[in-house]
Amino acid sequence: MNTILSQYKTTAINDVNVWFKAGAVSDFFENGGGCIKYKGKQIAVFNFSRTKQWFACQNVCPHKMEMVLSRGMLGDDKGVPKVACPLHKKTFSLETGENLNGDLDAIATYPVKIEAENVYIGFSE
Amino acid sequence: MKTIIVVGNGMVGYKFCEKFVVQSKSKDFKIVVFGEEPRPAYDRVHLSEFFENQDAKALEMAPAEWYKENNIDLIVDERVSEINRKSKVITTAKDREFSYDYLVLATGSSAFVPPIKGVEKEGVFVYRTIEDLEGMLSYAAKLKAKNPNARAAVLGGGLLGLEAGKAVMDMGLEPHIVEFASKLMPRQLDSRSSSVLQLKLESIGLNIHLNKATNQILGDDSIIGMEFGEDDILDVEMLVVSAGIRPRDELGKVSGLEMGVRGGIVVNNKMQTSDPTIFAIGEVALYNQMIYGLVAPGYDMADVAVNQIIGNTEKLMPAEIDMSTKLKLIGVDVASFGEPFMPASKGHSVIFENKTQHLYKRINVSLDGKSLLGGILVGDASDYNMLHQVFLNGMPIPEDAAQLILPATEGGAFGSALDLPDEAQICSCENVSKGQICGAIKDGSCEDLAGVISLTKASTSCGGCKPMVTDLVNETLKSLGKTVKNVICEHFDYSRQELYGIIKAKKLTSYNEVLDSCGSGHGCETCKPLVSSIFASLYNVTPNKEDVTQDTNDKFLANIQRNGTYSVVPRIAGGEITPEGLIVLGKIGAKYNLYTKITGGARIDFFGAQLNDLPAIWKELIDNGFESGHAYGKSLRTVKSCVGSTWCRYGLDESVSFAIELENRYKGLRSPHKIKGGVSGCIRECAEARGKDFGIIAVEGGWNLYVGGNGGATPRHAQLLAEQIDNETVIKYLDRYLMYYIQTAAPLMRTAAWLDKLEGGIEQLKKVVIDDSLSIVEDLEKEMQFLVDAYECEWKQAIENEETKKRFQHFVNSDDRDDNLVFVPLRDQKMPEHWKN
Ligand code: SRM
Ligand SMILES: Cc1cc2nc3c(=O)[nH]c(=O)nc-3n(C[C@H](O)[C@H](O)[C@H](O)COP(=O)(O)OP(=O)(O)OC[C@H]3O[C@@H](n4cnc5c(N)ncnc54)[C@H](O)[C@@H]3O)c2cc1C
Ligand code: SF4
Ligand code: FES
């Protein structure tokens, strides 16, 4: 139905065929997010430095379909790392993509790896 | 598979569907619902809230998708016009036919309009649906445009009539209540309580006319008055009829179901009509010879009908139905329960009356003095829930029954809510017992109030039992040794005020420090902005220092808009701007193609700026002498001014100069919620100063200082703090007042709500601010002066620092812009494309 959403599919680490270099670690704010462009897609990348974890997900919020999630705030919900959309504060698990405070569709998440101070996002194509 | 057709998608018809979905897990039933109104069922009980925001969606019982997800066909805007009981088929007004196995009639009722000559005239309304309210609103607006002092009457001084009276008053019309009986709320109140209520209502501006039988409605096409007797005329230009309800029983009549003599479809205690496959529930059903005009009995009926249809035939409607009610007239407490009037032969009454404070309490006690039979509360119904429970559960009462209503004794006469029996029904709308509420906490399925509410649905309907549910949850948690506190979120076990104290005492300066020293976990969108706001209030650091813990608007120093673009609001202190300044703004707006508007705060707002452009736009503004307007922060917004004695022939002082001085003094000040000010040059009040958090009005001999005003969702006039004071004293008192508010208010609490909650109210505030009863004013002044001196324009900081500029890139790995944005033309400007979902 929705052409924007259909571009974003959760990618498991085993399905990764391309590790795309998103930038240097220092390009991403500590405990903050940034958005990268990959083949016309917008991907939000989070540097959760407080827990030394990195996450990536679609930048589009499934609530109103705006490209804003990378500008959201990081946090945790009973230990589950999450991001809160800046527009209406819907929150999403960064591990599973699940909407934690509502029943929106889950967002797509992507694996991230750090090598030699560079940030790579895994895509299947 | 069997088909159930529900006719009527009102509160009770919806509740039937909801209960059906929860209780029947089987796939053997298909539900089809018809509603005559153009939208899915909404909360009629809270209909008056529509006046506040005109947001019909907010009243929805469930969105249209809910029906779809639960496999219910919802057909709105289509009336069912006939039932063929033999072939079990209904026909709709659009001539479509549908067959049913079971039919549930939930057609509710309509407002009763007495056959008075002239009621068909324009300007006469009833009060039942959203469309009625829309009609009233637009008519009232038309009237007021012609005559700002237009008057409106409500016919009927019952529960609903008074609510309608408040509504017309809030619409800005002069309100009149016309009642046929010799007292208000004749069905619920005795004469004494009714006259106390009358006094109270008159004191808030309602005009009340009792003993009035309306002969005719005057006017040519539209109403201009009501005539009661010869020479007894009330001039009004609008009328809301609220004279009772009539069941919408047409379908029962045309299909030959058994009917009551005065209307209503007769049902038995299974909610079956005289045709066993047809059920009737809610306000159309005549049960025990009665139409119950309240939602709680309707919800019980829905529950019985669901159970009967799915085969739990032992579920029956109780013979006795509790009709206790608490009026939700904003600002006036009224409640009656059990037997409100009682003949002396059946028991004794204990009455407490204090007309000076508009208080009346009456309880009726059995002759042996052992049980509570009913009562009435006017002016203060805070004990209603407890008294109601004592009555419902036949609980023992103190030997001196007067203790139940006398002004609070130490510890109160009731003891704890936990003393109630487990079966005690706490939420009558959703039928939730004390046992279910406490049990949910005890067995660990819920940890807090929010959990209990979402599990049991208690207090989600009329909300009247919320205080009691809260008490029960808190008491149960306490009894389990868990502490209950008004805490910020799962990461901090403190209130905002406590955390403010800790951060100040320990001199903490970064979010992680605070989390590590007195919180747990990794934070969230509630505590991060809160801590940032405390830092700002303590040290006046700007959001640039730790942008990742700021709310999104603070982080980007701009308000995010519906499509993810931003607005730009430079400060225009006091609303004063030079022609040259205006030209600069015009040029910048044109250069970046920004939608431009004058705001309600008397300054200029540019909308639709893309993230990437914000630094460049601000650089141009700053180079031309502008600075941040802090429109995005919980901080001082504007100090609105009128032109004052500089030009105005009535002005008593220079309001613009003073507004500019105050705006510049407090600019950048971070606070629990935003702060707005106003300065008017005389009591004509063109700056609307009394609608602001602080308002100053020039009078002979100085300024009057008002505090705690609010526009917004809950408008409030500010209250007088000090009279005839000079400029210096205004600033001194303002420093103290604002700082005291900043230190003690809960997060996102405006000054009006804070002052409401402050024990002792404005008198207490005067003591603190003027008489220094807490010996803190010296500190408050010093802290404020520190903040004033520490001010820096955060946009200036942002554009001067290369590192912060990175924040305003849409992409980390490209200089491209967001190509997802779509603008459409609007008049001579542009706007974002509408949301599609
Ligand atoms: C632009 C403006 C409407 C306009 O086109 O005129 C506006 C726009 C917004 N208002 Fe307002 N309010 C504007 C004047 C007002 C006024 C009138 C006034 O200030 O005299 C009021 C009522 C007075 C009052 O505040 O007491 C007002 C009461 C609100 C409220 C309700 C506050 C309350 O206590 O109930 C909110 C919601 C909130 O703050 O939580 C709000 C929130 C908002 C937000 C910030 C909503 C948001 O988060 O996106 C809007 C975005 C502004 C932006 O992007 O710049 N706005 N808002 C006005 C900007 C004034 C300015 O120059 O700064
Ligand atoms: C302003 C106001 C305030 C109130 N406050 C309170 C309160 O504080 N406490 C309280 O307990 N109660 C209150 N009530 C009463 C409460 O709203 C009603 O008891 C409740 O709405 C009854 O629900 P119902 O489903 O039986 O009827 P309704 O909510 O009237 O729903 C019936 C629906 O059926 C539709 N319908 C009728 N005939 C047909 C047909 N042939 N085909 C298709 N659709 C049809 C109607 O259009 C309507 O939408 C208030 C009512 C009003 C108007
Ligand atoms: S500008 Fe204010 S009143 Fe208008 S829609 Fe936004 S928040 Fe509501
Ligand atoms: S657009 Fe993300 S929460 Fe509304």
PDB file of C-alpha atoms in Angstrom, chain B residues 43 76 301 332 409 505 609-610 804:
ATOM      1  CA  ASP B  43     -18.344  10.110  24.433  1.00  0.00           C
ATOM      2  CA  VAL B  76     -22.314   5.209   9.758  1.00  0.00           C
ATOM      3  CA  MET B 301     -27.388  -3.622  29.969  1.00  0.00           C
ATOM      4  CA  VAL B 332     -19.262  23.556  41.141  1.00  0.00           C
ATOM      5  CA  THR B 409     -11.379  15.937  61.552  1.00  0.00           C
ATOM      6  CA  ALA B 505      22.994  20.914  46.252  1.00  0.00           C
ATOM      7  CA  ALA B 609      12.513  26.463   7.037  1.00  0.00           C
ATOM      8  CA  GLN B 610      14.520  23.347   6.269  1.00  0.00           C
ATOM      9  CA  THR B 804      27.276  22.901  16.512  1.00  0.00           C
TER      10      THR B 804
END
